[in-house]
Amino acid sequence: MRILVTGGAGYIGSHTARALLENGHKVWVLDNLSRGHKEAVQRTVGLDRLTIASLHDTDRLVQILTLQEIELVIHLAAFSLVGESQKQPEMYFRNNVGGSQSLISAMHQANVKKLIVSSTTAVYGTPSQMPITESFERAPVNQYGQTKLEMELSLEHAASQNDLAVVALRYFNAAGAHPNGDLGEDHDPETHLIPITLQVALGQREHLTIFGNDYATPDGTCVRDYVHVCDLAAAHICAMDVLRNGTVQYFNIGTGAGTSVSEVLDACRKVSGHPIPSVDGIRRSGDPDILYADNSKAVSELNWSPKYTSIEQIVETAWRWHSDSPNGYRSG
Ligand SMILES: NC(=O)c1ccc[n+]([C@@H]2O[C@H](COP(=O)([O-])OP(=O)(O)OC[C@H]3O[C@@H](n4cnc5c(N)ncnc54)[C@H](O)[C@@H]3O)[C@@H](O)[C@H]2O)c1
């Protein structure tokens, strides 16, 4: 299939682009490089398949969709830092909601009917029950989650109006790196637990701060569902088979298991062989105790299942990437 990946220069987008190529698809990337890396595109689809443009440039989107005869769009381009979204909500709404609406309009003009998008566990907010199923109420507790909810609502409207076929994958915590060691996580600022912890092992930070050790979890630290980025990428391939016109279908993409901050730290110590000192900090506001997915809908309907099922396996791939490329894509 001929596929356009928006945000294909980013962390999950680059792994998804590679997985698509490996499955025999023809892939183009659209990214404004505000948060992504040209090098990541060079290592996947190649720079001749990269359009450097913003989602807001609807005419440019129509042009590339038409020129390349795109059949399916995989839409990952967005801003995704919770803290930043609280400080700059307008910027988040403009990028994540306005950008998605521009894409929907361009697809309508170019008569492209298939769309797979990145949504997030943040749309659920802080559910009182675990595991989280797709039927849980959407009740985001931060602006980032709110923008993704608005995107989902825009898609529901567009699917019914334009006969669009949409799958929205609600990712849990993306983690790890490509096992080849040449693609990985490179965010500035980095806010994700595993890269930050490994930066201590690399001497780039003095210690890991654990934000709260009095949560209602077995070891007192927050529990999250870490899903390997290659497993996330594979979910997009599986989703291609279930697209149905006029509908938005939602799937949780997580392992179904929770791992605590302390367990992640232990895995990073073991894999890196570094003692990785930690200090206890205060809780961050709005951090739920436990979040993990019920992934049974993805398993049964998408025929998807995670290949990386232990946190150590995930950390091993991240460690390969971070130790080989301590400055991310700038390492060369
Ligand atoms: N990383 C996670 O754990 C996680 C979890 C749930 C959902 N998500 C979602 O997955 C998607 C990808 O996340 P990621 O971690 O790879 O982020 P990322 O920042 O690494 O990648 C996002 C890419 O989108 C591009 N981009 C942003 N705004 C754009 C615009 N207006 N026009 C064109 N390009 C634009 C950036 O330059 C970047 O390359 C996002 O939609 C995010 O909300 C991520």
XYZ file of C-alpha atoms and ligand atoms in Angstrom:
376
model
C 0.000 0.000 0.000
C 1.092 3.636 -0.543
C 1.245 5.214 2.912
C 1.964 8.673 4.316
C 3.294 8.761 7.889
C 2.913 12.120 9.626
C 5.431 12.567 12.432
C 7.633 9.911 10.816
C 10.797 11.688 11.981
C 9.793 11.156 15.614
C 10.328 8.301 18.014
C 7.324 6.061 17.297
C 6.918 7.323 13.720
C 10.424 6.267 12.663
C 9.945 2.750 14.033
C 6.530 2.561 12.359
C 7.954 3.717 9.015
C 10.599 1.007 9.189
C 8.055 -1.686 10.077
C 5.912 -0.625 7.107
C 8.880 -0.838 4.727
C 9.755 -4.270 6.101
C 6.208 -5.344 5.285
C 6.575 -4.284 1.669
C 4.714 -0.963 1.731
C 5.715 2.244 -0.060
C 6.168 4.928 2.568
C 6.443 8.731 2.607
C 7.002 10.898 5.672
C 5.606 14.338 6.428
C 7.168 16.084 9.424
C 7.981 19.692 10.273
C 11.010 18.511 12.299
C 9.854 20.603 15.267
C 10.523 17.596 17.514
C 11.840 14.949 15.134
C 15.117 14.105 13.420
C 16.086 14.117 9.780
C 18.605 11.356 10.562
C 15.756 9.077 11.660
C 14.118 9.524 8.256
C 17.448 8.981 6.500
C 17.717 5.646 8.332
C 14.217 4.523 7.334
C 12.459 5.756 4.190
C 15.297 8.018 2.978
C 15.383 11.797 2.640
C 13.901 11.759 -0.862
C 10.668 10.494 0.720
C 10.570 13.259 3.362
C 8.334 16.336 3.023
C 9.290 18.965 5.581
C 5.969 20.688 6.201
C 3.457 21.302 8.919
C 0.098 19.619 9.320
C -1.364 23.104 9.119
C -0.341 23.435 5.491
C -3.496 21.806 4.113
C -2.638 22.605 0.472
C 0.738 20.930 0.801
C -0.930 17.891 2.342
C -3.412 17.672 -0.536
C -0.521 17.970 -2.977
C 1.498 15.104 -1.508
C -1.555 12.868 -1.007
C -2.513 13.381 -4.642
C 0.951 13.297 -6.206
C 2.015 10.110 -4.428
C -1.417 8.494 -4.796
C -1.535 7.834 -1.056
C -4.062 5.184 0.016
C -3.611 5.300 3.800
C -2.391 7.917 6.269
C -0.790 6.985 9.581
C -1.014 10.103 11.718
C 1.442 10.413 14.603
C 2.461 14.082 14.371
C 1.607 15.850 17.621
C 3.043 17.452 20.718
C 2.933 15.079 23.670
C 4.478 16.560 26.808
C 1.924 16.722 29.618
C 3.735 19.443 31.583
C 4.197 21.613 28.498
C 0.521 21.171 27.581
C -0.515 22.553 30.969
C 1.627 25.653 30.437
C 0.797 26.230 26.752
C -2.667 24.771 26.132
C -3.387 26.930 23.047
C -0.238 25.684 21.349
C -1.328 22.116 22.078
C -4.876 22.611 20.814
C -3.630 24.299 17.684
C -1.117 21.576 16.920
C -2.933 18.426 17.993
C -6.549 19.342 17.238
C -6.126 21.997 14.503
C -3.361 19.940 12.847
C -5.541 16.815 12.795
C -8.486 18.768 11.373
C -6.266 20.130 8.605
C -5.210 16.575 7.788
C -8.848 15.383 7.748
C -9.724 18.209 5.359
C -6.784 17.398 3.074
C -7.719 13.709 3.020
C -11.267 14.638 2.098
C -10.055 16.866 -0.757
C -7.660 14.179 -2.016
C -10.270 11.421 -1.535
C -8.090 9.344 0.826
C -10.361 7.253 3.041
C -8.106 5.255 5.352
C -6.550 6.625 8.523
C -4.734 5.152 11.519
C -3.973 7.606 14.330
C -2.048 7.756 17.600
C -4.186 8.334 20.601
C -3.190 7.796 24.182
C -4.043 6.368 27.563
C -4.206 10.017 28.703
C -7.764 10.198 27.304
C -8.900 8.007 30.212
C -7.545 10.326 32.920
C -7.386 8.570 36.270
C -9.765 5.601 36.170
C -10.543 4.015 39.513
C -10.475 0.462 38.166
C -7.767 -1.538 36.408
C -7.119 -2.822 33.798
C -8.378 -0.102 31.450
C -10.708 -1.221 28.663
C -11.665 0.815 25.601
C -15.169 1.304 26.984
C -13.964 3.303 29.987
C -15.194 6.870 30.136
C -12.984 9.440 28.402
C -12.117 11.901 31.156
C -8.681 13.425 30.601
C -7.055 15.233 33.505
C -4.542 17.298 31.523
C -4.550 19.458 28.399
C -2.569 16.942 26.356
C -5.185 14.244 27.017
C -7.916 16.762 26.273
C -6.389 17.531 22.848
C -6.336 13.827 22.003
C -9.961 13.481 23.096
C -10.886 16.430 20.842
C -9.000 14.747 18.016
C -10.972 11.529 18.567
C -14.257 13.491 18.504
C -13.235 15.264 15.267
C -12.461 11.885 13.745
C -15.851 10.473 14.772
C -17.531 13.392 13.031
C -15.360 13.052 9.914
C -15.822 9.278 9.724
C -19.604 9.618 9.659
C -19.614 12.639 7.306
C -16.888 11.588 4.870
C -17.163 7.805 5.068
C -13.653 7.703 6.492
C -12.276 4.429 7.928
C -10.370 5.174 11.110
C -8.494 3.157 13.700
C -7.266 5.053 16.759
C -4.579 3.252 18.709
C -4.419 4.338 22.335
C -0.805 3.709 23.229
C 0.303 3.153 26.785
C 3.935 4.087 27.636
C 6.134 3.670 24.565
C 9.564 2.372 25.526
C 12.726 0.729 24.173
C 14.479 1.147 20.847
C 14.968 -0.706 17.590
C 16.982 -3.899 18.233
C 19.400 -2.864 15.422
C 20.501 0.004 17.691
C 20.128 2.694 15.018
C 16.691 4.124 15.933
C 15.607 5.179 19.383
C 14.256 7.822 21.673
C 15.779 11.300 21.377
C 13.551 13.940 22.947
C 14.627 17.375 24.167
C 13.732 17.757 26.952
C 13.565 14.063 27.785
C 10.711 13.302 30.155
C 10.394 9.528 29.858
C 11.556 7.296 32.684
C 13.775 4.771 30.905
C 15.920 7.265 28.907
C 16.303 9.472 31.984
C 17.370 6.522 34.126
C 19.871 5.356 31.504
C 21.265 8.892 31.239
C 22.393 8.447 34.864
C 24.237 5.272 33.865
C 25.910 7.243 31.045
C 27.084 9.957 33.447
C 24.743 12.574 31.912
C 22.731 12.996 35.121
C 23.780 12.559 38.740
C 20.809 10.556 39.922
C 17.233 9.539 39.200
C 14.563 11.373 41.160
C 11.651 9.128 42.094
C 8.555 11.298 42.290
C 6.710 9.769 45.234
C 7.166 6.469 47.073
C 3.891 6.388 48.961
C 1.480 5.403 46.202
C -0.983 2.577 46.724
C 1.210 0.062 44.890
C 3.234 -2.930 46.176
C 6.511 -0.955 46.411
C 5.005 2.531 46.762
C 6.130 3.813 43.335
C 3.846 4.472 40.358
C 2.947 1.571 38.096
C 2.663 1.985 34.307
C 2.324 -0.239 31.238
C 5.538 -0.053 29.174
C 5.072 -1.279 25.617
C 7.997 -1.732 23.237
C 8.114 0.750 20.380
C 8.491 -2.067 17.806
C 5.361 -3.715 19.210
C 3.577 -0.377 18.833
C 4.818 -0.138 15.262
C 3.527 -3.646 14.555
C 0.068 -2.678 15.852
C -0.278 -0.212 12.945
C 0.302 -3.021 10.459
C -2.341 -5.174 12.168
C -4.767 -2.223 12.233
C -4.655 -1.934 8.435
C -6.706 -5.148 8.171
C -9.683 -3.958 10.219
C -10.343 -0.471 8.776
C -14.076 -0.070 8.088
C -15.605 2.902 6.287
C -17.695 5.279 8.348
C -16.306 4.096 11.691
C -13.675 4.960 14.281
C -12.439 1.881 16.101
C -10.424 2.217 19.303
C -7.773 -0.179 20.575
C -5.597 -0.091 23.680
C -2.014 -0.907 22.809
C -0.243 -1.973 25.965
C 1.244 -5.191 27.340
C -1.503 -5.646 29.900
C 1.047 -5.693 32.726
C 2.104 -2.942 35.082
C 5.706 -2.201 36.069
C 6.665 0.109 38.916
C 9.263 2.882 38.786
C 11.418 0.848 41.207
C 11.186 -2.197 38.946
C 12.233 -0.099 35.933
C 15.175 1.248 37.948
C 16.226 -2.275 38.958
C 16.071 -3.420 35.321
C 18.187 -0.436 34.228
C 20.771 -1.194 36.936
C 20.945 -4.834 35.915
C 21.164 -4.200 32.176
C 23.672 -1.319 32.371
C 25.746 -2.788 35.205
C 25.727 0.697 36.775
C 24.513 1.361 40.353
C 22.309 4.308 39.153
C 21.795 6.289 42.362
C 18.272 7.512 43.079
C 16.755 10.079 45.407
C 13.199 10.308 46.652
C 11.274 13.367 45.484
C 7.756 14.571 46.114
C 4.757 13.395 44.100
C 3.934 15.189 40.855
C 0.390 16.453 40.818
C -2.042 14.359 38.821
C 0.024 11.146 38.695
C -2.340 8.178 39.174
C -1.062 5.232 41.257
C -1.530 2.552 38.619
C -2.331 2.521 34.895
C -2.273 -0.573 32.726
C -4.164 -1.803 29.717
C -6.676 -4.486 29.080
C -5.322 -5.319 25.618
C -7.684 -8.220 24.891
C -9.546 -6.295 22.161
C -6.283 -5.707 20.256
C -5.261 -9.326 20.797
C -8.529 -10.783 19.526
C -9.572 -8.272 16.852
C -6.220 -7.021 15.547
C -4.471 -10.319 16.041
C -1.750 -8.302 17.760
C 0.306 -9.288 20.766
C 3.438 -7.787 22.284
C 6.679 -9.636 21.572
C 8.556 -7.803 24.311
C 6.934 -8.963 27.511
C 9.558 -8.234 30.165
C 10.860 -4.855 31.234
C 14.439 -6.173 31.026
C 14.043 -7.047 27.332
C 12.712 -3.543 26.700
C 15.510 -1.878 28.661
C 18.157 -3.958 26.841
C 17.138 -2.436 23.508
C 17.031 1.068 25.011
C 20.458 0.580 26.563
C 21.941 -0.503 23.224
C 20.615 2.677 21.595
C 21.579 5.095 24.381
C 25.032 3.630 24.981
C 25.874 3.509 21.237
C 24.384 6.996 20.641
C 24.761 8.893 23.934
C 23.827 12.146 22.191
C 20.961 10.601 20.239
C 20.911 11.296 16.522
C 23.610 13.956 16.995
C 26.021 11.126 17.842
C 26.259 10.441 14.083
N 5.717 8.318 23.404
C 4.670 7.820 24.061
O 4.813 7.141 25.100
C 3.269 8.062 23.544
C 2.193 7.507 24.259
C 0.904 7.713 23.780
C 0.679 8.409 22.603
N 1.740 8.947 21.931
C 1.470 9.677 20.678
O 2.251 9.085 19.658
C 2.638 10.057 18.698
C 4.136 10.021 18.493
O 4.787 10.222 19.737
P 6.383 10.254 19.839
O 6.730 9.867 21.230
O 6.967 9.511 18.695
O 6.637 11.826 19.687
P 7.792 12.583 18.889
O 7.791 13.986 19.424
O 9.063 11.818 18.952
O 7.261 12.580 17.395
C 6.269 13.449 16.940
C 6.700 13.962 15.566
O 5.673 14.809 15.053
C 6.279 15.961 14.455
N 5.301 17.039 14.497
C 4.731 17.615 15.593
N 3.862 18.563 15.214
C 3.858 18.599 13.851
C 3.163 19.352 12.875
N 2.290 20.305 13.217
N 3.413 19.112 11.569
C 4.289 18.155 11.195
N 4.984 17.406 12.070
C 4.770 17.626 13.393
C 7.523 16.225 15.300
O 8.495 16.959 14.611
C 7.979 14.783 15.610
O 8.875 14.307 14.636
C 2.092 11.387 19.217
O 0.861 11.629 18.578
C 1.879 11.122 20.699
O 0.875 11.953 21.223
C 3.028 8.774 22.379
